[in-house]
Every structure is written in C-alpha cells, then in structure tokens.
Amino acid sequence: MGNGKVKILVACHKPDSVYEDEVYIPIHVGRAISKCTDDMHHMIGDDTGDNISDKNPMYCEVTAQYWAWKNLKDVEYIGLCHYRRYFGQRVTNDNIEFFLSDKYDVMLAKKQYDYKKVLFRLILASSQEDLYIFLYAIKKLYPEYLSTACEFINNNVIIGYNMFIMKKAEFDKFAKWQFDILFEMEKYIKISGYTRAKRVYGYYAEYLLPIYCLYNKLHIRYSPVVSMVGEKEKRTMKVRVRNVIFKIWFRIVLKHIRWEDKPTLTGLAVDYPDIDFNI
C-alpha cells in the first residue's frame, strides 16, 4: 500500500473501475468467499490477518473496517468510502489538516433529511426484533450510549453510507465499541433468507457511526458525497424503474403499519420511553 499518514480504503465487492492513488486504497471486501478473486487480484483483500471476510454478506463494507482495525498500522488517519461513492473533496497527505484539524475530529457524509424517522428505516431494512436487539446490545454493553442512540433513531436525520475519515487512534476506539455491539447482536439475531435482511449488521453499523460521534461530542465536518457510475454497471432504465418501485412500496407499507398491533414494539415502548414510536 505504500507509506503515508492517510489511508482511505475504497470498498469494492466486484470488478469495476475505481479511483486509486497513494491515499485511496481499493480493498476487495468479502474476498474469502468471493467468486471474483482472479479479476480483483491486484487489490488488497479483507481476508488476511485477523479478519471477518467470510461475514461480508451480513456486514457489507464493515468487513473492511474490521480488517483496518486489526491489521492496518503506522497510519495517522484512516477512512472508508466505496468504489461508487466518495467524499466530494479529494483528501491527500498534504491537505488532511485542512479537513481535520483542531476544529474537526471526523469527516462524515452530509446530513440528509427523510420524511420518516430513522427507526422506521431500520425496521424496514431488518425487522422490529432486530431493532430491539440493537438497543438491547447497547444497553447491555455501553448503557451510557443508550440515550444518544434513542435520540438519534427517533429523528429524521440520516448520516449514511458508512463513510468516514478520522484519526486512527480515534478509529481504533470506535471500532472496538462498534464490533462489541455488532458481535453481541449476532448472539440473538436470526438471519433470514431474504437478501436485504442478510445485510443487517451493515445496516446497523451505518447508524452506530454517527451515534458514537455524537455521544463523544466529536467535531464533525459534513461533506457532500459524490456518486460514481462504474463502466460495468451503468444506471440503466431498469435500475431507475426498480428504485421508483421501491419508493412506492415503501410508502404503501408505511401507511399500513399500526404500532399498537405490534407486540415487539409495545415492548420497545415500555423499555425505551424516550422513543416516540408514532411514525
């Protein structure tokens, strides 16, 4: 990977065009179980050293985070982006202090505002039971974070994409906290055969990141995210239609959920009175 004080891992799960330089390092996530190993042999993989590469279907790009935590040494700053999503500002070894200095501790994706609460997005992406387990794991291991977690999922602000840049020392503390919670969730969650639900730990990791930053009062620089279209996967009309259908389905489901009929959420409302479950 070469020397340098800044390393931003670019998570890649299949062959495609990807930006690369001395700072931006493509990493093949899920390499331990991938069928694309030969086509991506020029990249580093998340399957060396201490790793959870074989859990990539459930953890998504978070397997790269684990690999960096356990194996990436001698760097001052660490970041994560995706082969099709990058921060709007290009970070280099020379300008990192401009973006992260005494004024800012971490760079995250720019806030987005949804018309429904984060907790509903989590339930839709996984299940009501999984949300309960998420809060239970936080309460069990790090109860001091519970209030911040409840406040965050009970609002309409999304800080997404599992993208960040921060000092490696802070990242190491964050990673231990994050994986303690995710591994605790593993003890209770039953993975279904439905493709989206399989990604449960990747979904919840996306929200653990801002919860950690907010609780620890890190000074956050919010950056726009630039989406790149790869050569082998153009946004065809089929993809656009699929996205429209999903948004319509989302709104239909939203209208028909009645929380008072859901025993799991009744339990949640009792255990976590700070959360307003009227979405």
PDB file of C-alpha atoms in Angstrom:
ATOM      1  CA  MET A   1       0.000   0.000   0.000  1.00  0.00           C
ATOM      2  CA  GLY A   2       2.951   2.312   0.285  1.00  0.00           C
ATOM      3  CA  ASN A   3       3.773   4.785   3.012  1.00  0.00           C
ATOM      4  CA  GLY A   4       1.775   7.825   4.045  1.00  0.00           C
ATOM      5  CA  LYS A   5      -0.063   9.174   7.034  1.00  0.00           C
ATOM      6  CA  VAL A   6      -3.513   8.939   5.412  1.00  0.00           C
ATOM      7  CA  LYS A   7      -5.171   5.784   4.092  1.00  0.00           C
ATOM      8  CA  ILE A   8      -8.735   5.770   2.800  1.00  0.00           C
ATOM      9  CA  LEU A   9      -9.974   2.289   1.982  1.00  0.00           C
ATOM     10  CA  VAL A  10     -12.244   2.064  -1.055  1.00  0.00           C
ATOM     11  CA  ALA A  11     -14.567  -0.896  -0.544  1.00  0.00           C
ATOM     12  CA  CYS A  12     -15.072  -2.983  -3.706  1.00  0.00           C
ATOM     13  CA  HIS A  13     -17.078  -6.188  -3.953  1.00  0.00           C
ATOM     14  CA  LYS A  14     -16.842  -6.806  -7.702  1.00  0.00           C
ATOM     15  CA  PRO A  15     -14.626  -5.833 -10.649  1.00  0.00           C
ATOM     16  CA  ASP A  16     -15.196  -2.274 -11.845  1.00  0.00           C
ATOM     17  CA  SER A  17     -13.380   0.993 -12.366  1.00  0.00           C
ATOM     18  CA  VAL A  18     -12.187   2.504  -9.100  1.00  0.00           C
ATOM     19  CA  TYR A  19     -10.133   5.529  -8.128  1.00  0.00           C
ATOM     20  CA  GLU A  20      -6.722   4.760  -6.646  1.00  0.00           C
ATOM     21  CA  ASP A  21      -3.672   6.736  -5.515  1.00  0.00           C
ATOM     22  CA  GLU A  22      -1.292   6.798  -2.553  1.00  0.00           C
ATOM     23  CA  VAL A  23      -4.176   7.675  -0.211  1.00  0.00           C
ATOM     24  CA  TYR A  24      -7.182   5.911  -1.751  1.00  0.00           C
ATOM     25  CA  ILE A  25      -6.601   2.151  -1.490  1.00  0.00           C
ATOM     26  CA  PRO A  26      -9.114  -0.242  -3.122  1.00  0.00           C
ATOM     27  CA  ILE A  27      -9.877  -3.248  -0.925  1.00  0.00           C
ATOM     28  CA  HIS A  28     -11.745  -6.349  -2.067  1.00  0.00           C
ATOM     29  CA  VAL A  29     -14.383  -6.940   0.609  1.00  0.00           C
ATOM     30  CA  GLY A  30     -15.652 -10.466   1.119  1.00  0.00           C
ATOM     31  CA  ARG A  31     -12.673 -11.926  -0.705  1.00  0.00           C
ATOM     32  CA  ALA A  32     -12.750 -15.079   1.440  1.00  0.00           C
ATOM     33  CA  ILE A  33     -15.999 -16.138  -0.228  1.00  0.00           C
ATOM     34  CA  SER A  34     -15.837 -14.162  -3.484  1.00  0.00           C
ATOM     35  CA  LYS A  35     -16.059 -15.602  -6.994  1.00  0.00           C
ATOM     36  CA  CYS A  36     -14.208 -12.565  -8.380  1.00  0.00           C
ATOM     37  CA  THR A  37     -10.839 -13.166  -6.755  1.00  0.00           C
ATOM     38  CA  ASP A  38      -8.950 -13.647 -10.025  1.00  0.00           C
ATOM     39  CA  ASP A  39     -10.388 -10.464 -11.542  1.00  0.00           C
ATOM     40  CA  MET A  40      -9.520  -8.448  -8.424  1.00  0.00           C
ATOM     41  CA  HIS A  41      -6.145  -9.943  -7.583  1.00  0.00           C
ATOM     42  CA  HIS A  42      -4.431  -6.548  -7.955  1.00  0.00           C
ATOM     43  CA  MET A  43      -6.268  -5.220  -4.873  1.00  0.00           C
ATOM     44  CA  ILE A  44      -5.589  -5.970  -1.261  1.00  0.00           C
ATOM     45  CA  GLY A  45      -8.260  -8.146   0.351  1.00  0.00           C
ATOM     46  CA  ASP A  46     -10.023  -8.157   3.691  1.00  0.00           C
ATOM     47  CA  ASP A  47      -9.135 -11.836   4.175  1.00  0.00           C
ATOM     48  CA  THR A  48      -5.598 -11.502   5.567  1.00  0.00           C
ATOM     49  CA  GLY A  49      -4.514 -11.432   9.189  1.00  0.00           C
ATOM     50  CA  ASP A  50      -7.288 -11.122  11.752  1.00  0.00           C
ATOM     51  CA  ASN A  51     -10.436 -10.743   9.645  1.00  0.00           C
ATOM     52  CA  ILE A  52     -14.178 -11.378   9.260  1.00  0.00           C
ATOM     53  CA  SER A  53     -14.117 -11.522   5.452  1.00  0.00           C
ATOM     54  CA  ASP A  54     -16.465 -14.525   5.338  1.00  0.00           C
ATOM     55  CA  LYS A  55     -19.135 -12.454   7.112  1.00  0.00           C
ATOM     56  CA  ASN A  56     -19.299  -9.899   4.305  1.00  0.00           C
ATOM     57  CA  PRO A  57     -22.844 -10.860   3.168  1.00  0.00           C
ATOM     58  CA  MET A  58     -24.086  -9.725   6.590  1.00  0.00           C
ATOM     59  CA  TYR A  59     -21.561  -6.972   7.314  1.00  0.00           C
ATOM     60  CA  CYS A  60     -21.069  -5.434   3.851  1.00  0.00           C
ATOM     61  CA  GLU A  61     -18.208  -2.907   3.748  1.00  0.00           C
ATOM     62  CA  VAL A  62     -17.808  -3.165   7.519  1.00  0.00           C
ATOM     63  CA  THR A  63     -15.523  -6.172   6.962  1.00  0.00           C
ATOM     64  CA  ALA A  64     -13.021  -3.642   5.590  1.00  0.00           C
ATOM     65  CA  GLN A  65     -13.355  -1.621   8.798  1.00  0.00           C
ATOM     66  CA  TYR A  66     -12.572  -4.694  10.874  1.00  0.00           C
ATOM     67  CA  TRP A  67      -9.572  -5.505   8.700  1.00  0.00           C
ATOM     68  CA  ALA A  68      -8.241  -1.953   9.051  1.00  0.00           C
ATOM     69  CA  TRP A  69      -8.724  -2.015  12.813  1.00  0.00           C
ATOM     70  CA  LYS A  70      -6.824  -5.258  13.268  1.00  0.00           C
ATOM     71  CA  ASN A  71      -4.214  -5.068  10.514  1.00  0.00           C
ATOM     72  CA  LEU A  72      -3.556  -1.520   9.315  1.00  0.00           C
ATOM     73  CA  LYS A  73      -0.670   0.001  11.240  1.00  0.00           C
ATOM     74  CA  ASP A  74       1.602   3.031  11.021  1.00  0.00           C
ATOM     75  CA  VAL A  75      -1.020   5.456   9.699  1.00  0.00           C
ATOM     76  CA  GLU A  76      -2.227   8.638  11.346  1.00  0.00           C
ATOM     77  CA  TYR A  77      -5.595   8.947   9.597  1.00  0.00           C
ATOM     78  CA  ILE A  78      -7.942   6.236   8.340  1.00  0.00           C
ATOM     79  CA  GLY A  79     -11.039   6.500   6.166  1.00  0.00           C
ATOM     80  CA  LEU A  80     -13.588   4.427   4.300  1.00  0.00           C
ATOM     81  CA  CYS A  81     -15.546   5.104   1.131  1.00  0.00           C
ATOM     82  CA  HIS A  82     -16.980   2.983  -1.692  1.00  0.00           C
ATOM     83  CA  TYR A  83     -15.951   2.354  -5.250  1.00  0.00           C
ATOM     84  CA  ARG A  84     -19.031   4.280  -6.377  1.00  0.00           C
ATOM     85  CA  ARG A  85     -19.235   6.811  -3.524  1.00  0.00           C
ATOM     86  CA  TYR A  86     -16.552   9.258  -2.466  1.00  0.00           C
ATOM     87  CA  PHE A  87     -16.443  12.399  -0.381  1.00  0.00           C
ATOM     88  CA  GLY A  88     -16.777  15.488  -2.536  1.00  0.00           C
ATOM     89  CA  GLN A  89     -13.344  16.754  -1.509  1.00  0.00           C
ATOM     90  CA  ARG A  90     -10.287  14.756  -2.506  1.00  0.00           C
ATOM     91  CA  VAL A  91      -8.094  14.166   0.538  1.00  0.00           C
ATOM     92  CA  THR A  92      -4.307  13.935   0.269  1.00  0.00           C
ATOM     93  CA  ASN A  93      -1.402  13.565   2.657  1.00  0.00           C
ATOM     94  CA  ASP A  94      -0.751  17.280   2.190  1.00  0.00           C
ATOM     95  CA  ASN A  95      -4.246  18.672   2.782  1.00  0.00           C
ATOM     96  CA  ILE A  96      -5.594  16.376   5.514  1.00  0.00           C
ATOM     97  CA  GLU A  97      -5.003  19.026   8.188  1.00  0.00           C
ATOM     98  CA  PHE A  98      -7.247  21.388   6.240  1.00  0.00           C
ATOM     99  CA  PHE A  99     -10.152  18.964   6.568  1.00  0.00           C
ATOM    100  CA  LEU A 100      -9.391  17.523  10.001  1.00  0.00           C
ATOM    101  CA  SER A 101      -7.559  19.831  12.377  1.00  0.00           C
ATOM    102  CA  ASP A 102      -8.182  21.298  15.808  1.00  0.00           C
ATOM    103  CA  LYS A 103     -11.602  22.343  14.555  1.00  0.00           C
ATOM    104  CA  TYR A 104     -12.783  18.942  13.273  1.00  0.00           C
ATOM    105  CA  ASP A 105     -12.265  15.397  14.562  1.00  0.00           C
ATOM    106  CA  VAL A 106     -14.055  13.382  11.900  1.00  0.00           C
ATOM    107  CA  MET A 107     -15.480  13.702   8.395  1.00  0.00           C
ATOM    108  CA  LEU A 108     -18.878  12.121   7.747  1.00  0.00           C
ATOM    109  CA  ALA A 109     -21.352  12.168   4.888  1.00  0.00           C
ATOM    110  CA  LYS A 110     -23.534  15.252   4.631  1.00  0.00           C
ATOM    111  CA  LYS A 111     -26.781  15.049   6.582  1.00  0.00           C
ATOM    112  CA  GLN A 112     -29.917  14.046   4.729  1.00  0.00           C
ATOM    113  CA  TYR A 113     -33.439  14.655   5.971  1.00  0.00           C
ATOM    114  CA  ASP A 114     -36.077  11.974   5.494  1.00  0.00           C
ATOM    115  CA  TYR A 115     -39.831  12.341   5.914  1.00  0.00           C
ATOM    116  CA  LYS A 116     -39.875   9.447   8.384  1.00  0.00           C
ATOM    117  CA  LYS A 117     -37.790   8.547  11.371  1.00  0.00           C
ATOM    118  CA  VAL A 118     -34.558   6.562  11.356  1.00  0.00           C
ATOM    119  CA  LEU A 119     -36.113   3.839  13.489  1.00  0.00           C
ATOM    120  CA  PHE A 120     -38.617   3.060  10.750  1.00  0.00           C
ATOM    121  CA  ARG A 121     -35.872   2.806   8.146  1.00  0.00           C
ATOM    122  CA  LEU A 122     -34.084   0.324  10.396  1.00  0.00           C
ATOM    123  CA  ILE A 123     -37.205  -1.766  10.923  1.00  0.00           C
ATOM    124  CA  LEU A 124     -37.936  -1.794   7.205  1.00  0.00           C
ATOM    125  CA  ALA A 125     -34.352  -2.822   6.393  1.00  0.00           C
ATOM    126  CA  SER A 126     -34.291  -5.572   9.019  1.00  0.00           C
ATOM    127  CA  SER A 127     -37.111  -6.238  11.497  1.00  0.00           C
ATOM    128  CA  GLN A 128     -38.690  -4.917  14.659  1.00  0.00           C
ATOM    129  CA  GLU A 129     -36.971  -7.669  16.631  1.00  0.00           C
ATOM    130  CA  ASP A 130     -33.586  -6.649  15.228  1.00  0.00           C
ATOM    131  CA  LEU A 131     -34.126  -3.064  16.373  1.00  0.00           C
ATOM    132  CA  TYR A 132     -34.943  -4.347  19.845  1.00  0.00           C
ATOM    133  CA  ILE A 133     -31.743  -6.433  19.847  1.00  0.00           C
ATOM    134  CA  PHE A 134     -29.757  -3.404  18.661  1.00  0.00           C
ATOM    135  CA  LEU A 135     -30.922  -1.305  21.599  1.00  0.00           C
ATOM    136  CA  TYR A 136     -30.552  -4.225  23.992  1.00  0.00           C
ATOM    137  CA  ALA A 137     -26.920  -4.747  22.959  1.00  0.00           C
ATOM    138  CA  ILE A 138     -26.142  -1.067  23.510  1.00  0.00           C
ATOM    139  CA  LYS A 139     -27.911  -1.066  26.878  1.00  0.00           C
ATOM    140  CA  LYS A 140     -26.089  -4.217  27.988  1.00  0.00           C
ATOM    141  CA  LEU A 141     -22.557  -3.268  26.912  1.00  0.00           C
ATOM    142  CA  TYR A 142     -22.498   0.533  26.820  1.00  0.00           C
ATOM    143  CA  PRO A 143     -25.583   1.821  28.680  1.00  0.00           C
ATOM    144  CA  GLU A 144     -24.222   5.366  28.717  1.00  0.00           C
ATOM    145  CA  TYR A 145     -24.783   5.472  24.931  1.00  0.00           C
ATOM    146  CA  LEU A 146     -28.431   4.413  25.073  1.00  0.00           C
ATOM    147  CA  SER A 147     -29.933   7.878  25.408  1.00  0.00           C
ATOM    148  CA  THR A 148     -27.952   9.160  22.405  1.00  0.00           C
ATOM    149  CA  ALA A 149     -28.937   6.091  20.377  1.00  0.00           C
ATOM    150  CA  CYS A 150     -32.624   6.556  21.204  1.00  0.00           C
ATOM    151  CA  GLU A 151     -32.498  10.240  20.360  1.00  0.00           C
ATOM    152  CA  PHE A 152     -30.756   9.585  17.051  1.00  0.00           C
ATOM    153  CA  ILE A 153     -33.110   6.869  15.766  1.00  0.00           C
ATOM    154  CA  ASN A 154     -36.097   8.928  16.858  1.00  0.00           C
ATOM    155  CA  ASN A 155     -35.316  11.769  14.455  1.00  0.00           C
ATOM    156  CA  ASN A 156     -35.386  12.273  10.705  1.00  0.00           C
ATOM    157  CA  VAL A 157     -31.690  12.949  10.118  1.00  0.00           C
ATOM    158  CA  ILE A 158     -29.659  10.406   8.159  1.00  0.00           C
ATOM    159  CA  ILE A 159     -25.855  10.379   8.239  1.00  0.00           C
ATOM    160  CA  GLY A 160     -25.281   7.485   5.930  1.00  0.00           C
ATOM    161  CA  TYR A 161     -23.098   5.308   3.767  1.00  0.00           C
ATOM    162  CA  ASN A 162     -20.664   4.059   6.454  1.00  0.00           C
ATOM    163  CA  MET A 163     -18.193   6.665   5.188  1.00  0.00           C
ATOM    164  CA  PHE A 164     -15.730   8.492   7.392  1.00  0.00           C
ATOM    165  CA  ILE A 165     -12.229   9.885   7.831  1.00  0.00           C
ATOM    166  CA  MET A 166     -10.747  10.223  11.312  1.00  0.00           C
ATOM    167  CA  LYS A 167      -7.531   9.774  13.241  1.00  0.00           C
ATOM    168  CA  LYS A 168      -6.514   6.133  13.532  1.00  0.00           C
ATOM    169  CA  ALA A 169      -6.336   6.390  17.323  1.00  0.00           C
ATOM    170  CA  GLU A 170      -9.982   7.505  17.464  1.00  0.00           C
ATOM    171  CA  PHE A 171     -10.961   4.905  14.879  1.00  0.00           C
ATOM    172  CA  ASP A 172      -9.459   2.117  16.984  1.00  0.00           C
ATOM    173  CA  LYS A 173     -11.631   3.164  19.943  1.00  0.00           C
ATOM    174  CA  PHE A 174     -14.685   3.432  17.714  1.00  0.00           C
ATOM    175  CA  ALA A 175     -14.054   0.042  16.089  1.00  0.00           C
ATOM    176  CA  LYS A 176     -13.788  -1.780  19.410  1.00  0.00           C
ATOM    177  CA  TRP A 177     -17.034  -0.198  20.580  1.00  0.00           C
ATOM    178  CA  GLN A 178     -18.784  -0.901  17.284  1.00  0.00           C
ATOM    179  CA  PHE A 179     -17.782  -4.539  16.956  1.00  0.00           C
ATOM    180  CA  ASP A 180     -18.529  -5.244  20.611  1.00  0.00           C
ATOM    181  CA  ILE A 181     -22.119  -4.234  19.866  1.00  0.00           C
ATOM    182  CA  LEU A 182     -22.391  -5.978  16.493  1.00  0.00           C
ATOM    183  CA  PHE A 183     -20.958  -9.239  17.832  1.00  0.00           C
ATOM    184  CA  GLU A 184     -23.375  -9.070  20.759  1.00  0.00           C
ATOM    185  CA  MET A 185     -26.233  -8.688  18.278  1.00  0.00           C
ATOM    186  CA  GLU A 186     -25.019 -11.794  16.463  1.00  0.00           C
ATOM    187  CA  LYS A 187     -25.896 -13.878  19.519  1.00  0.00           C
ATOM    188  CA  TYR A 188     -29.589 -13.131  19.109  1.00  0.00           C
ATOM    189  CA  ILE A 189     -30.384 -12.244  15.504  1.00  0.00           C
ATOM    190  CA  LYS A 190     -31.652 -14.938  13.180  1.00  0.00           C
ATOM    191  CA  ILE A 191     -30.608 -14.230   9.597  1.00  0.00           C
ATOM    192  CA  SER A 192     -33.421 -14.840   7.112  1.00  0.00           C
ATOM    193  CA  GLY A 193     -33.022 -15.896   3.507  1.00  0.00           C
ATOM    194  CA  TYR A 194     -34.192 -12.518   2.235  1.00  0.00           C
ATOM    195  CA  THR A 195     -31.271 -10.716   0.604  1.00  0.00           C
ATOM    196  CA  ARG A 196     -31.798  -7.298   2.205  1.00  0.00           C
ATOM    197  CA  ALA A 197     -32.274  -8.743   5.689  1.00  0.00           C
ATOM    198  CA  LYS A 198     -28.982 -10.609   5.418  1.00  0.00           C
ATOM    199  CA  ARG A 199     -27.166  -7.265   5.494  1.00  0.00           C
ATOM    200  CA  VAL A 200     -28.439  -6.482   8.974  1.00  0.00           C
ATOM    201  CA  TYR A 201     -25.070  -5.758  10.609  1.00  0.00           C
ATOM    202  CA  GLY A 202     -24.062  -3.483   7.757  1.00  0.00           C
ATOM    203  CA  TYR A 203     -27.282  -1.515   8.206  1.00  0.00           C
ATOM    204  CA  TYR A 204     -26.886  -1.091  11.947  1.00  0.00           C
ATOM    205  CA  ALA A 205     -23.183  -0.270  11.667  1.00  0.00           C
ATOM    206  CA  GLU A 206     -24.179   2.664   9.473  1.00  0.00           C
ATOM    207  CA  TYR A 207     -26.049   4.174  12.423  1.00  0.00           C
ATOM    208  CA  LEU A 208     -23.537   3.207  15.086  1.00  0.00           C
ATOM    209  CA  LEU A 209     -21.016   5.516  13.430  1.00  0.00           C
ATOM    210  CA  PRO A 210     -22.930   8.796  13.995  1.00  0.00           C
ATOM    211  CA  ILE A 211     -24.160   7.626  17.406  1.00  0.00           C
ATOM    212  CA  TYR A 212     -20.553   7.165  18.523  1.00  0.00           C
ATOM    213  CA  CYS A 213     -19.504  10.543  17.145  1.00  0.00           C
ATOM    214  CA  LEU A 214     -22.434  12.390  18.688  1.00  0.00           C
ATOM    215  CA  TYR A 215     -22.101  10.795  22.118  1.00  0.00           C
ATOM    216  CA  ASN A 216     -18.389  11.549  22.272  1.00  0.00           C
ATOM    217  CA  LYS A 217     -19.042  15.105  21.078  1.00  0.00           C
ATOM    218  CA  LEU A 218     -16.614  14.773  18.208  1.00  0.00           C
ATOM    219  CA  HIS A 219     -16.487  17.850  15.998  1.00  0.00           C
ATOM    220  CA  ILE A 220     -17.910  16.666  12.697  1.00  0.00           C
ATOM    221  CA  ARG A 221     -17.145  18.032   9.252  1.00  0.00           C
ATOM    222  CA  TYR A 222     -20.031  17.046   6.988  1.00  0.00           C
ATOM    223  CA  SER A 223     -19.063  16.503   3.368  1.00  0.00           C
ATOM    224  CA  PRO A 224     -21.173  16.033   0.237  1.00  0.00           C
ATOM    225  CA  VAL A 225     -20.953  12.569  -1.291  1.00  0.00           C
ATOM    226  CA  VAL A 226     -20.222  12.109  -4.981  1.00  0.00           C
ATOM    227  CA  SER A 227     -21.687   9.047  -6.694  1.00  0.00           C
ATOM    228  CA  MET A 228     -19.665   7.465  -9.484  1.00  0.00           C
ATOM    229  CA  VAL A 229     -21.110   5.134 -12.122  1.00  0.00           C
ATOM    230  CA  GLY A 230     -18.838   2.223 -12.979  1.00  0.00           C
ATOM    231  CA  GLU A 231     -18.082   1.126 -16.511  1.00  0.00           C
ATOM    232  CA  LYS A 232     -19.695  -2.259 -15.975  1.00  0.00           C
ATOM    233  CA  GLU A 233     -22.849  -1.044 -14.258  1.00  0.00           C
ATOM    234  CA  LYS A 234     -24.500   1.966 -15.833  1.00  0.00           C
ATOM    235  CA  ARG A 235     -27.687   3.281 -14.277  1.00  0.00           C
ATOM    236  CA  THR A 236     -29.991   1.828 -16.884  1.00  0.00           C
ATOM    237  CA  MET A 237     -33.715   2.414 -17.162  1.00  0.00           C
ATOM    238  CA  LYS A 238     -34.221  -0.928 -15.417  1.00  0.00           C
ATOM    239  CA  VAL A 239     -32.359   0.320 -12.350  1.00  0.00           C
ATOM    240  CA  ARG A 240     -34.275   3.593 -12.321  1.00  0.00           C
ATOM    241  CA  VAL A 241     -37.621   1.788 -12.549  1.00  0.00           C
ATOM    242  CA  ARG A 242     -36.603  -0.566  -9.734  1.00  0.00           C
ATOM    243  CA  ASN A 243     -35.784   2.382  -7.481  1.00  0.00           C
ATOM    244  CA  VAL A 244     -39.112   4.072  -8.216  1.00  0.00           C
ATOM    245  CA  ILE A 245     -40.988   0.848  -7.446  1.00  0.00           C
ATOM    246  CA  PHE A 246     -39.160   0.504  -4.133  1.00  0.00           C
ATOM    247  CA  LYS A 247     -40.058   4.066  -3.117  1.00  0.00           C
ATOM    248  CA  ILE A 248     -43.728   3.429  -3.933  1.00  0.00           C
ATOM    249  CA  TRP A 249     -43.650   0.171  -1.965  1.00  0.00           C
ATOM    250  CA  PHE A 250     -42.018   1.992   0.958  1.00  0.00           C
ATOM    251  CA  ARG A 251     -44.865   4.497   1.135  1.00  0.00           C
ATOM    252  CA  ILE A 252     -47.543   1.782   0.854  1.00  0.00           C
ATOM    253  CA  VAL A 253     -46.015  -0.209   3.699  1.00  0.00           C
ATOM    254  CA  LEU A 254     -45.727   2.959   5.759  1.00  0.00           C
ATOM    255  CA  LYS A 255     -49.470   3.614   5.565  1.00  0.00           C
ATOM    256  CA  HIS A 256     -50.460   0.133   6.728  1.00  0.00           C
ATOM    257  CA  ILE A 257     -48.273  -0.333   9.795  1.00  0.00           C
ATOM    258  CA  ARG A 258     -50.086   0.072  13.092  1.00  0.00           C
ATOM    259  CA  TRP A 259     -47.674   0.076  16.015  1.00  0.00           C
ATOM    260  CA  GLU A 260     -50.369  -0.672  18.583  1.00  0.00           C
ATOM    261  CA  ASP A 261     -50.806  -4.085  16.939  1.00  0.00           C
ATOM    262  CA  LYS A 262     -47.125  -4.969  17.218  1.00  0.00           C
ATOM    263  CA  PRO A 263     -46.176  -6.692  20.491  1.00  0.00           C
ATOM    264  CA  THR A 264     -42.477  -6.261  19.822  1.00  0.00           C
ATOM    265  CA  LEU A 265     -42.803  -2.512  19.550  1.00  0.00           C
ATOM    266  CA  THR A 266     -45.101  -2.464  22.564  1.00  0.00           C
ATOM    267  CA  GLY A 267     -42.199  -3.945  24.477  1.00  0.00           C
ATOM    268  CA  LEU A 268     -39.859  -1.390  22.972  1.00  0.00           C
ATOM    269  CA  ALA A 269     -42.120   1.463  24.019  1.00  0.00           C
ATOM    270  CA  VAL A 270     -42.086   0.205  27.604  1.00  0.00           C
ATOM    271  CA  ASP A 271     -38.333  -0.394  27.742  1.00  0.00           C
ATOM    272  CA  TYR A 272     -37.418   2.830  25.956  1.00  0.00           C
ATOM    273  CA  PRO A 273     -39.936   5.534  26.931  1.00  0.00           C
ATOM    274  CA  ASP A 274     -37.746   8.237  25.356  1.00  0.00           C
ATOM    275  CA  ILE A 275     -38.627   6.940  21.898  1.00  0.00           C
ATOM    276  CA  ASP A 276     -41.819   8.090  20.216  1.00  0.00           C
ATOM    277  CA  PHE A 277     -42.946   5.086  18.188  1.00  0.00           C
ATOM    278  CA  ASN A 278     -45.696   7.011  16.412  1.00  0.00           C
ATOM    279  CA  ILE A 279     -44.154   7.289  12.984  1.00  0.00           C
TER     280      ILE A 279
END
